[in-house]
PDB file of C-alpha atoms in Angstrom:
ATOM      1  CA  UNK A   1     -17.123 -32.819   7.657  1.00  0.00           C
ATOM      2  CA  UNK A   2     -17.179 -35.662   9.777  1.00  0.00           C
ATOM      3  CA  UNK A   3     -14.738 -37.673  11.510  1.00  0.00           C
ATOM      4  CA  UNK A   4     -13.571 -41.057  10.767  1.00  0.00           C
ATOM      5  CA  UNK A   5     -12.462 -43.067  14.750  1.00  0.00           C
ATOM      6  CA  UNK A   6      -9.758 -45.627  13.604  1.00  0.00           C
ATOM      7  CA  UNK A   7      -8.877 -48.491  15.915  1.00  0.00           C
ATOM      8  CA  UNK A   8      -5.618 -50.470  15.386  1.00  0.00           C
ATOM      9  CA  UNK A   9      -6.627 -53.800  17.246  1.00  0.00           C
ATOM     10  CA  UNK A  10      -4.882 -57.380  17.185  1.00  0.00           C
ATOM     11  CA  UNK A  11      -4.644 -59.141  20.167  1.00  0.00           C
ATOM     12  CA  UNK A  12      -1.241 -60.593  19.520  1.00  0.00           C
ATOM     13  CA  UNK A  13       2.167 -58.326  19.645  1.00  0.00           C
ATOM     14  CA  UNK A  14       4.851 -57.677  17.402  1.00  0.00           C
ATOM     15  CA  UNK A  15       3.087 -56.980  14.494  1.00  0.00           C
ATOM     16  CA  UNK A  16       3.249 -53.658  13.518  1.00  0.00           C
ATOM     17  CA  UNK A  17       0.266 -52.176  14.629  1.00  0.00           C
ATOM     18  CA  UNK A  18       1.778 -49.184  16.593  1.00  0.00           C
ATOM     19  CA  UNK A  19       4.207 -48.717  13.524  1.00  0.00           C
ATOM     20  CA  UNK A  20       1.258 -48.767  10.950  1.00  0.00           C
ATOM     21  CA  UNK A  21      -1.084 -46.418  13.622  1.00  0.00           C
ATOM     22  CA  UNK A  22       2.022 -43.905  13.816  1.00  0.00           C
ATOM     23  CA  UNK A  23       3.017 -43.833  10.000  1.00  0.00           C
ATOM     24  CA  UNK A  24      -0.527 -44.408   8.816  1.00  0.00           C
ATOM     25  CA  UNK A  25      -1.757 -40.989  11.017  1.00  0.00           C
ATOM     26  CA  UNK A  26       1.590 -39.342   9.983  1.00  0.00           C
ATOM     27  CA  UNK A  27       1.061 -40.006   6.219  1.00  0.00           C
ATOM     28  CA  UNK A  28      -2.406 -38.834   6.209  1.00  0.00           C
ATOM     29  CA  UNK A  29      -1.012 -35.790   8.116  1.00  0.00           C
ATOM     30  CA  UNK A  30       1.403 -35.157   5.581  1.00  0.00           C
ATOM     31  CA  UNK A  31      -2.121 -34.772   3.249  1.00  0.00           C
ATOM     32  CA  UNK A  32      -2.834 -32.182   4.846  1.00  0.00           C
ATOM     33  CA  UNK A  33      -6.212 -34.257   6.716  1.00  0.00           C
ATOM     34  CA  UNK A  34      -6.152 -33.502  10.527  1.00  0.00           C
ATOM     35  CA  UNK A  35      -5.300 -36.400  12.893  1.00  0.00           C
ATOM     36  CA  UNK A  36      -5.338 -37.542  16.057  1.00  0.00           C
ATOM     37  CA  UNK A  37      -3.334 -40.492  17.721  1.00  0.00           C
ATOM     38  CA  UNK A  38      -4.959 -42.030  20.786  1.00  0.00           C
ATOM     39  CA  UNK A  39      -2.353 -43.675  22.645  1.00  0.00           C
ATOM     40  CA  UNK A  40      -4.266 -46.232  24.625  1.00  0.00           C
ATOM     41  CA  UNK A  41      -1.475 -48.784  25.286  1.00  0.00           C
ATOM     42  CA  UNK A  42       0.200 -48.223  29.033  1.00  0.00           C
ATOM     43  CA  UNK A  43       3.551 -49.217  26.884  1.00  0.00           C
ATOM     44  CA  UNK A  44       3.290 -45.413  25.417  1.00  0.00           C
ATOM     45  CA  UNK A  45       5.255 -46.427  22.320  1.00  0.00           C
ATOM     46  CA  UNK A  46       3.076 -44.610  20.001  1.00  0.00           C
ATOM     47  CA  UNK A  47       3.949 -41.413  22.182  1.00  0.00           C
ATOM     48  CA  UNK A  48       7.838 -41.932  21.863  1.00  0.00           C
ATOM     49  CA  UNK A  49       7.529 -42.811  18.842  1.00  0.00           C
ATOM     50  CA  UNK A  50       5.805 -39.237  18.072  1.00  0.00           C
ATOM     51  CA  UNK A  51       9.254 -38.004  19.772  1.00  0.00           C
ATOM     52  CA  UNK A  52       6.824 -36.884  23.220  1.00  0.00           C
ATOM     53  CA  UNK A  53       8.056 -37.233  26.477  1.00  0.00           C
ATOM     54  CA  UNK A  54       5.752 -39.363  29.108  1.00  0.00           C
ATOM     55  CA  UNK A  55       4.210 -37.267  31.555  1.00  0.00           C
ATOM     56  CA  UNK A  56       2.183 -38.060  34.543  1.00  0.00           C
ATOM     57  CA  UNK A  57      -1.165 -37.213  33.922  1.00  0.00           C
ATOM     58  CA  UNK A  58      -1.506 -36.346  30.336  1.00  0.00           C
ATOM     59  CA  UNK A  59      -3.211 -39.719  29.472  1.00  0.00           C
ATOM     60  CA  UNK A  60      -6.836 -40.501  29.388  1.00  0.00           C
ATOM     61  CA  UNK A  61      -6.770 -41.801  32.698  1.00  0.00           C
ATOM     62  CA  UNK A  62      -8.366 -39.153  34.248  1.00  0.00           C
ATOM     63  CA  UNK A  63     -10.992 -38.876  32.002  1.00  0.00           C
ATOM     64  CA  UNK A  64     -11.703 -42.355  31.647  1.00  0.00           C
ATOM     65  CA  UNK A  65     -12.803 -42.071  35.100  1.00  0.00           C
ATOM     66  CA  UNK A  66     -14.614 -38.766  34.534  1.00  0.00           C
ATOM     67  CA  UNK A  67     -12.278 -36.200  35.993  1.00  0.00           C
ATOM     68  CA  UNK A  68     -11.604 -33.554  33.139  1.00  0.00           C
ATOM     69  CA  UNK A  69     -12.192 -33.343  29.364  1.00  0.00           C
ATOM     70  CA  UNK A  70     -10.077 -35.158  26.455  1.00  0.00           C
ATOM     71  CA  UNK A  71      -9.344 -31.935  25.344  1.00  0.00           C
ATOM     72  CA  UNK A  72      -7.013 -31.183  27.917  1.00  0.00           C
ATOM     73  CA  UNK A  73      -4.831 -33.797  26.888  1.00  0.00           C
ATOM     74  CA  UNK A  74      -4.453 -32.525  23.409  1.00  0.00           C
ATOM     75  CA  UNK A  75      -0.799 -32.389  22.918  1.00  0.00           C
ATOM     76  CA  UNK A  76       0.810 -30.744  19.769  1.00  0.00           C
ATOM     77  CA  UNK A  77       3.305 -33.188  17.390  1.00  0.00           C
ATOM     78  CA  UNK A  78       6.489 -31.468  15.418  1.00  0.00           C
ATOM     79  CA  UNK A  79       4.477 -32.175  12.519  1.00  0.00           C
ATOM     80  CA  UNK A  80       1.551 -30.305  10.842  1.00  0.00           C
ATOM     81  CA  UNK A  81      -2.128 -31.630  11.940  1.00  0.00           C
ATOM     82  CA  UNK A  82      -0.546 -33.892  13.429  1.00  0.00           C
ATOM     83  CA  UNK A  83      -1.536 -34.134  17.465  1.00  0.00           C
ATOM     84  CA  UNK A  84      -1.642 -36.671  20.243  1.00  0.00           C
ATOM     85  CA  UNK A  85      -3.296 -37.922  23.469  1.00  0.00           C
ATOM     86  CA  UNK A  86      -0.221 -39.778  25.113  1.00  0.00           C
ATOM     87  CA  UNK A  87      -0.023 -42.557  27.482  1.00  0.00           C
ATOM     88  CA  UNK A  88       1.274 -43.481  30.450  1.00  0.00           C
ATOM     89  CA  UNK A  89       1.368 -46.233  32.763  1.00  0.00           C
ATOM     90  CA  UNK A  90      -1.198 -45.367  35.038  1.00  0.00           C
ATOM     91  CA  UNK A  91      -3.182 -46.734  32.316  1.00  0.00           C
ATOM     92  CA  UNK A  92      -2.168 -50.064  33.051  1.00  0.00           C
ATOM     93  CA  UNK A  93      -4.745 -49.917  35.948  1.00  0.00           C
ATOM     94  CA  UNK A  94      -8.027 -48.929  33.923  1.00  0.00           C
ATOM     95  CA  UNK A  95      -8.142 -52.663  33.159  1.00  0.00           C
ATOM     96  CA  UNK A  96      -9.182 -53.329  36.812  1.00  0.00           C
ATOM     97  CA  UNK A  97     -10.840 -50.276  37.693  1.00  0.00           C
ATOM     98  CA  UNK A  98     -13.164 -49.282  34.181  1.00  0.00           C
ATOM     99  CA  UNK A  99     -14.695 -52.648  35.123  1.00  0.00           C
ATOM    100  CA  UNK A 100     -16.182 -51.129  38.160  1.00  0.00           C
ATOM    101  CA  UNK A 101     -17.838 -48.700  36.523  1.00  0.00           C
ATOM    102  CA  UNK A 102     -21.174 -48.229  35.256  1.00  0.00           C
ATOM    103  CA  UNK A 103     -21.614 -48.673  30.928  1.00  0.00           C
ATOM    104  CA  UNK A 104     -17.727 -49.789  31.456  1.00  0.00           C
ATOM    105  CA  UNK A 105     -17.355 -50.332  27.523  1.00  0.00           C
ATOM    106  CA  UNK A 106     -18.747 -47.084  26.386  1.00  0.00           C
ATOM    107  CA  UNK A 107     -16.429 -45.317  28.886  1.00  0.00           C
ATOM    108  CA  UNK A 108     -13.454 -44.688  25.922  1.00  0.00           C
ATOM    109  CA  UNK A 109     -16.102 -43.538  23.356  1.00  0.00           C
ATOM    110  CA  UNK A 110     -17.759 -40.737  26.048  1.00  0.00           C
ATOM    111  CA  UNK A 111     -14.526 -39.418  26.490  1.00  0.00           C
ATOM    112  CA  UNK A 112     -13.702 -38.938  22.892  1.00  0.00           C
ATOM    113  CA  UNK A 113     -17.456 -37.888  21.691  1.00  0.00           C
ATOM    114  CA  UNK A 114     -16.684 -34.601  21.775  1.00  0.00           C
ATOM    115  CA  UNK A 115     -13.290 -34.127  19.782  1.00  0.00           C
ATOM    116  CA  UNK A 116     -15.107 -36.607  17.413  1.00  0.00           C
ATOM    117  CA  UNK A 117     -17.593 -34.017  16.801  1.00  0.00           C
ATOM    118  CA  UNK A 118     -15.692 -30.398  17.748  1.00  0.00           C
ATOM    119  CA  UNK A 119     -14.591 -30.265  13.902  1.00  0.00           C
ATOM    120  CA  UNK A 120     -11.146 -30.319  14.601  1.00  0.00           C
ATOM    121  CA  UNK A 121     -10.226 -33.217  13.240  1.00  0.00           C
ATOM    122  CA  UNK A 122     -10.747 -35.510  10.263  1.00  0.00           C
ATOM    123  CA  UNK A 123      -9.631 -39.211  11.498  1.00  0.00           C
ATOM    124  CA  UNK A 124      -8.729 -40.209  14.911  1.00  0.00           C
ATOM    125  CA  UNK A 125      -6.487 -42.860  15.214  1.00  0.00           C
ATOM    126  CA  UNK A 126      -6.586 -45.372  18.321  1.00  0.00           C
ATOM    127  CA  UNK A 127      -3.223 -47.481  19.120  1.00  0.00           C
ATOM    128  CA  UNK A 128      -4.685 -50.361  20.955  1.00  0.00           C
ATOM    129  CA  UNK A 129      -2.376 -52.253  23.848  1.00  0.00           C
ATOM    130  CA  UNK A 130      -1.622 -56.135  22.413  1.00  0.00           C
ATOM    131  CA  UNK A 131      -4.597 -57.733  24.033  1.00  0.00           C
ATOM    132  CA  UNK A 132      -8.253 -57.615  23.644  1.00  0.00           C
ATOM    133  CA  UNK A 133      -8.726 -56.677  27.360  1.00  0.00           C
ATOM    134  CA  UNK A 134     -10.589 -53.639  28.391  1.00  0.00           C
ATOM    135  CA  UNK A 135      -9.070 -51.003  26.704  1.00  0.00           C
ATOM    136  CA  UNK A 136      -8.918 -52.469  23.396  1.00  0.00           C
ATOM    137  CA  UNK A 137     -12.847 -53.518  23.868  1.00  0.00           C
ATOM    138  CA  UNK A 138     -13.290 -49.598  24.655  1.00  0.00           C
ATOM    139  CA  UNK A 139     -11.755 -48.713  21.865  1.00  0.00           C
ATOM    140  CA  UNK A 140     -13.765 -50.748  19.677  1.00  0.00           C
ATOM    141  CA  UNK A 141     -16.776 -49.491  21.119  1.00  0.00           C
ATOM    142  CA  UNK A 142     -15.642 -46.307  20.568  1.00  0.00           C
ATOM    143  CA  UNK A 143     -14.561 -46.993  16.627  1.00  0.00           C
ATOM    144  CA  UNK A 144     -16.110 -46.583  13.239  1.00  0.00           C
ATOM    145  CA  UNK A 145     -13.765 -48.867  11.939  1.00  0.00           C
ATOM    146  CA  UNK A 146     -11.323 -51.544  12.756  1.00  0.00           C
ATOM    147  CA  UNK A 147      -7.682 -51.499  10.789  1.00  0.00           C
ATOM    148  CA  UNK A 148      -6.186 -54.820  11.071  1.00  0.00           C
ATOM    149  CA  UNK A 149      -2.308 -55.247  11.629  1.00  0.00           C
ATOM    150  CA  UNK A 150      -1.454 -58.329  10.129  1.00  0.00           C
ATOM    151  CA  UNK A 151       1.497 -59.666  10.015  1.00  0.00           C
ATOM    152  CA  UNK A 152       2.507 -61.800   7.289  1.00  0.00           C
ATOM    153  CA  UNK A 153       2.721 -65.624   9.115  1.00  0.00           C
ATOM    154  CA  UNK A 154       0.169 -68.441   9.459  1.00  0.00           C
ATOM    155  CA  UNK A 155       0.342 -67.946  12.898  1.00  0.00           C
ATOM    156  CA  UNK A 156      -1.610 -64.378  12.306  1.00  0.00           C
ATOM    157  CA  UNK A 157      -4.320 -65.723  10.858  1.00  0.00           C
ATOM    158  CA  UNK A 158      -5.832 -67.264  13.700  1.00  0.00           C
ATOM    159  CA  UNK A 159      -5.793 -64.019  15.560  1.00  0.00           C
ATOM    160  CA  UNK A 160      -7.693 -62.870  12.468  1.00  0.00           C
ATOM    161  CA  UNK A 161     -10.242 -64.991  13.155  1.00  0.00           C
ATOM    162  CA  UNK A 162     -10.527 -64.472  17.083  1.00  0.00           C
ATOM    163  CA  UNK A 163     -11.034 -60.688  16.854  1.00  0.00           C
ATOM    164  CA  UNK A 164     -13.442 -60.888  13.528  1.00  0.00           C
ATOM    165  CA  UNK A 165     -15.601 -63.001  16.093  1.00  0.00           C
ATOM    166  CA  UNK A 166     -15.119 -60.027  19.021  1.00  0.00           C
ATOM    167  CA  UNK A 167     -16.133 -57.696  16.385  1.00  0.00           C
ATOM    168  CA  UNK A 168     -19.212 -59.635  15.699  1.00  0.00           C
ATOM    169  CA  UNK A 169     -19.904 -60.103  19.329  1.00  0.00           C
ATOM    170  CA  UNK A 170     -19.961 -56.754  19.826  1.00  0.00           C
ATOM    171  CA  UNK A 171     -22.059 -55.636  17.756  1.00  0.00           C
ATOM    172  CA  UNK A 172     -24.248 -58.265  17.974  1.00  0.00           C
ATOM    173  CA  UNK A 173     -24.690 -57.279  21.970  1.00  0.00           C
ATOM    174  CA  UNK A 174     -25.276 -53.844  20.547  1.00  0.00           C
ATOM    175  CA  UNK A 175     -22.509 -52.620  22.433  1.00  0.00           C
ATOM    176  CA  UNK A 176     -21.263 -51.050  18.739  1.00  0.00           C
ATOM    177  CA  UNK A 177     -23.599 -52.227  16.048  1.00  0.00           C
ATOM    178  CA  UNK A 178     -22.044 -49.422  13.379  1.00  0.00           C
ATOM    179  CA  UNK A 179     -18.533 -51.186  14.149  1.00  0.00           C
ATOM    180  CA  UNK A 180     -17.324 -52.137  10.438  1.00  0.00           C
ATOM    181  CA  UNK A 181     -13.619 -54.219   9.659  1.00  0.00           C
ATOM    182  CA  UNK A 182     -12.021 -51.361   7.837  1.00  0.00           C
ATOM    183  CA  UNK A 183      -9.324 -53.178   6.416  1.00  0.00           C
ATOM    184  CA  UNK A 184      -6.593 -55.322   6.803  1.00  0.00           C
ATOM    185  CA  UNK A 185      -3.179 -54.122   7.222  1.00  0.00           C
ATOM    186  CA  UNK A 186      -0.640 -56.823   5.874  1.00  0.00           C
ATOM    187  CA  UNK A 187       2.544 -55.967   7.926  1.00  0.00           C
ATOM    188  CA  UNK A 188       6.117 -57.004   7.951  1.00  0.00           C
ATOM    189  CA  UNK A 189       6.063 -58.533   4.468  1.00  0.00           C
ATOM    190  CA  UNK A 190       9.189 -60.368   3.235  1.00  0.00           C
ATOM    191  CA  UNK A 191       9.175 -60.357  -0.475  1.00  0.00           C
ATOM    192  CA  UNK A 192      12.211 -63.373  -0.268  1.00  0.00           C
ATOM    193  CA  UNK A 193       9.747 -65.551   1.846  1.00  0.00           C
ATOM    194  CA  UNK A 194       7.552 -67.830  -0.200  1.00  0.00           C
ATOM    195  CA  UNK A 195       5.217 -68.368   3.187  1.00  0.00           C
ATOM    196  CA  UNK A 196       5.088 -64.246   3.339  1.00  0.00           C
ATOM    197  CA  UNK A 197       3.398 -64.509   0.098  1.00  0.00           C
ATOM    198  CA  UNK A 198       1.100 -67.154   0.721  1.00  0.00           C
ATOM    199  CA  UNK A 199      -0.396 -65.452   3.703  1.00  0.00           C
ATOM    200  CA  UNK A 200      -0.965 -62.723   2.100  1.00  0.00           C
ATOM    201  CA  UNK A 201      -2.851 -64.714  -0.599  1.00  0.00           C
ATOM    202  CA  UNK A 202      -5.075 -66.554   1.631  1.00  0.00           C
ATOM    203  CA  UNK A 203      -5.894 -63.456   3.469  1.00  0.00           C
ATOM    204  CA  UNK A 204      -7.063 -61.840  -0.366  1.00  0.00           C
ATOM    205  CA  UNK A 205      -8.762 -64.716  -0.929  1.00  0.00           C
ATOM    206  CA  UNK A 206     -11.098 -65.132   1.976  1.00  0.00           C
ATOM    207  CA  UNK A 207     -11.302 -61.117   2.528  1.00  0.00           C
ATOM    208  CA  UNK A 208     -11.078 -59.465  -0.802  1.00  0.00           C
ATOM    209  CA  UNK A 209     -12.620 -56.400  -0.410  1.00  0.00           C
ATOM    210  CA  UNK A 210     -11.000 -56.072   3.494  1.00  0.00           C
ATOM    211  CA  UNK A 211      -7.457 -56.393   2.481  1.00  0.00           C
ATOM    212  CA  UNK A 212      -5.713 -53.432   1.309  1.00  0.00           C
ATOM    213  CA  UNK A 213      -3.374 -53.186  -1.766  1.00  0.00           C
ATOM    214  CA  UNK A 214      -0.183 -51.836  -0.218  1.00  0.00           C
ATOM    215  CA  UNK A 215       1.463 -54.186   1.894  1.00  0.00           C
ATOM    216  CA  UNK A 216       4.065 -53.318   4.886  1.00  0.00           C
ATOM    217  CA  UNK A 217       7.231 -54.337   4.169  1.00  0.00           C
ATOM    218  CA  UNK A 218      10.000 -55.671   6.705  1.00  0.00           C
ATOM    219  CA  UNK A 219      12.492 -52.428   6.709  1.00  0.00           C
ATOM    220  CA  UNK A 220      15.512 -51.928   8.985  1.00  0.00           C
ATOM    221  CA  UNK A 221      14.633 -48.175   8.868  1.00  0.00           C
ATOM    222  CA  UNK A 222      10.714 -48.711  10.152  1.00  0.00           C
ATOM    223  CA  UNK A 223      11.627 -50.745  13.008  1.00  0.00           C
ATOM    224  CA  UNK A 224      14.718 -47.829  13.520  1.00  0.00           C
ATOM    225  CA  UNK A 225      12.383 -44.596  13.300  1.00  0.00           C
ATOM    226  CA  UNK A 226      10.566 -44.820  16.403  1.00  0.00           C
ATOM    227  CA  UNK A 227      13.820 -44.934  18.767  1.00  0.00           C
ATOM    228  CA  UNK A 228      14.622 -41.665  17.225  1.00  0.00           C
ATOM    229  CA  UNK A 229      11.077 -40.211  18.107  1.00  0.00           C
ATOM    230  CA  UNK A 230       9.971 -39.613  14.216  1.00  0.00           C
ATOM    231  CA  UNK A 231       7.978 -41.863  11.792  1.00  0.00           C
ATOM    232  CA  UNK A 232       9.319 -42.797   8.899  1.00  0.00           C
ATOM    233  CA  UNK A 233       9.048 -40.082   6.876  1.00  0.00           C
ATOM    234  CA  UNK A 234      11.083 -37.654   8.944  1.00  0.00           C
ATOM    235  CA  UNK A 235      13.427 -40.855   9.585  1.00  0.00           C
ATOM    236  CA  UNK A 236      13.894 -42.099   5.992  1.00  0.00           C
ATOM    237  CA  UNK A 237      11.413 -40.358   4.029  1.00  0.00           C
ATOM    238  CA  UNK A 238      12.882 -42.136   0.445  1.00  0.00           C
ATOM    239  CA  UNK A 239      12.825 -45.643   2.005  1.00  0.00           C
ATOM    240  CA  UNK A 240      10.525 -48.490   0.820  1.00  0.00           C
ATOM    241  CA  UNK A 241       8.518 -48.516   4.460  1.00  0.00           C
ATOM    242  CA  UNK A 242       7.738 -44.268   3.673  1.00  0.00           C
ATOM    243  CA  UNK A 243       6.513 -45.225  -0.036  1.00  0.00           C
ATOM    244  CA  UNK A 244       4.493 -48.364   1.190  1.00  0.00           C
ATOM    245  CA  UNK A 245       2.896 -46.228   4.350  1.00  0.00           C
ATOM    246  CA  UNK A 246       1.977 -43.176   1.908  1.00  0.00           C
ATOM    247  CA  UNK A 247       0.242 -45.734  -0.811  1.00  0.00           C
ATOM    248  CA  UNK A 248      -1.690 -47.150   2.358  1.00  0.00           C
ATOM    249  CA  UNK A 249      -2.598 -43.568   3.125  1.00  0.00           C
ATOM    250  CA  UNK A 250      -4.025 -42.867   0.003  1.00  0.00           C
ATOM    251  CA  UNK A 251      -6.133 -45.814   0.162  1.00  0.00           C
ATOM    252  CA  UNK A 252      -7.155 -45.232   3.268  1.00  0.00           C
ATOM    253  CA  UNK A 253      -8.269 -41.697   1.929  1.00  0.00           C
ATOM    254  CA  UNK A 254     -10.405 -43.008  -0.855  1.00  0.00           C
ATOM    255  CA  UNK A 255     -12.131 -45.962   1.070  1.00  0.00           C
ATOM    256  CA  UNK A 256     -13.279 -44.073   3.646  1.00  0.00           C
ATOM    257  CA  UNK A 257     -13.498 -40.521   1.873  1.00  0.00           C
ATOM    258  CA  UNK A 258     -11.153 -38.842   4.390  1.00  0.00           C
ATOM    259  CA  UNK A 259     -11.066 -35.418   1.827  1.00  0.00           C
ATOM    260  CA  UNK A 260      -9.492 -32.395   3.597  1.00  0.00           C
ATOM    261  CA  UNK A 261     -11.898 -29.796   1.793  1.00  0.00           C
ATOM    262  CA  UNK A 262     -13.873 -28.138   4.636  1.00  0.00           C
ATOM    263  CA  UNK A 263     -11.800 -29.090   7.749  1.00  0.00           C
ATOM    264  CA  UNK A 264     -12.393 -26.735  10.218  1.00  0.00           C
ATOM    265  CA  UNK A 265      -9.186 -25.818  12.200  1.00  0.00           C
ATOM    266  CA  UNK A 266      -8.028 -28.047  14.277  1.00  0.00           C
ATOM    267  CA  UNK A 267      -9.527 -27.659  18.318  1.00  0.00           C
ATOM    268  CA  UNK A 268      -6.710 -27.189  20.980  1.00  0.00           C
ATOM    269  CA  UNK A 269      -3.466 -28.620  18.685  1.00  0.00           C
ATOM    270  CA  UNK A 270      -2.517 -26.312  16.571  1.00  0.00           C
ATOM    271  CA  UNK A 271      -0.287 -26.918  13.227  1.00  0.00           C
ATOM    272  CA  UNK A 272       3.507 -26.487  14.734  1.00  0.00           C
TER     273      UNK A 272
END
């Protein structure tokens, strides 16, 4: 079966896009459907939030610049098919130096090519730094579809409309041109906030069929799991943020068809 690359994207921080990349991949994991987190952001919270360790030179640094395979840097999670390629903050650099380089978008999507197509896994997952700089533009190059983490504020929805026009951009340069807005993630939802409810109106409104049904709400225990090194359903697996993140994951699973049935075993992580 094929495989499904995910990018988390919003160019503004704070808004629960590593959370919903790290419980999103760790819900569909607990389905049983292989998946990989990319950890593109030089911050590496996705990676201690997976309860890793950073280590020098077990990001896609190297690679990036053509030195080794993405494969090497396939690093096994507690949890079954569940893996990761960490980051580090040599990444931090690639924003400079990938601009150097020849086909400097499509550099991210070369790299992870062939894990897309080894079999191994069923959705690839891409945690995106908090800007639309030169990773985040590689990973959209690299993606089949864009998740958008919203969170639930007027403020949010004009970053919603500055990286709907990127996407556009993009493919309209060709760069991407299968690129599709997968969804929109409403994050950080405060059922007691008239305003939270609003937003999340306006967003149905204008994007009906891009907004998805379970919203993400604002939980003591989500923003807690990741200093422990465990998403939320080894943290607080009864808690409202575990419920809301499974109900996304089983959305995500029917929109885009992720089905486990013929997954081939997973290539260089194996279930621990």
């Amino acid at each position: 079966m094929a495989c499904t690359v995910f990018t988390i994207a919003n160019q503004k921080g704070g808004v629960g896009k590593t959370t919903t990349a790290v419980n999103l991949a760790a819900a569909l994991a607990e389905r049983k459907i292989h998946t990989l987190v990319v950890d593109l952001d030089p911050q590496a919270n996705a990676t201690s939030a997976l309860g890793i360790e950073k280590q020098e030179g077990r990001s896609l640094y190297r690679p990036l610049h053509g030195e080794g395979s993405a494969f090497e840097m396939l690093t096994p999670t507690e949890w079954p098919h569940l893996a990761l390629i960490p980051s580090e903050v040599d990444l931090a650099a690639i924003e400079i130096e990938l601009a150097q380089q020849e086909n400097y978008l499509l550099r991210l999507k070369s790299v992870l090519d062939p894990i897309k197509n080894s079999g191994g896994y069923r959705a690839i997952i891409i945690d995106c730094p908090p800007a639309l700089g030169m990773l985040s533009m590689n990973s959209l190059a690299a993606a089949d579809q864009l998740l958008i983490a919203l969170q639930c504020e007027y403020m949010a929805l004009e970053g919603l409309g500055q990286i709907l026009k990127v996407v556009d951009r993009l493919k309209n340069a060709g760069v991407n041109s299968a690129l599709e807005v997968g969804g929109i993630v409403m994050t950080m939802f405060d059922s007691r906030i008239n305003l939270a409810k609003q937003v999340v109106e306006e967003v149905r409104q204008h994007l009906p069929d891009k907004i998805f049904n379970s919203v993400i709400p604002r939980t003591v225990r989500l923003s807690e799991a990741p200093s422990f090194g465990k998403p939320i359903f080894a943290y607080d697996p009864h808690s409202p943020g575990a419920a809301a993140y499974r109900a996304l994951a089983k959305e995500v699973i029917e929109r885009f068809q992720l089905d486990q049935k013929g997954d081939a075993a997973m290539t260089g992580a194996s279930d621990v």
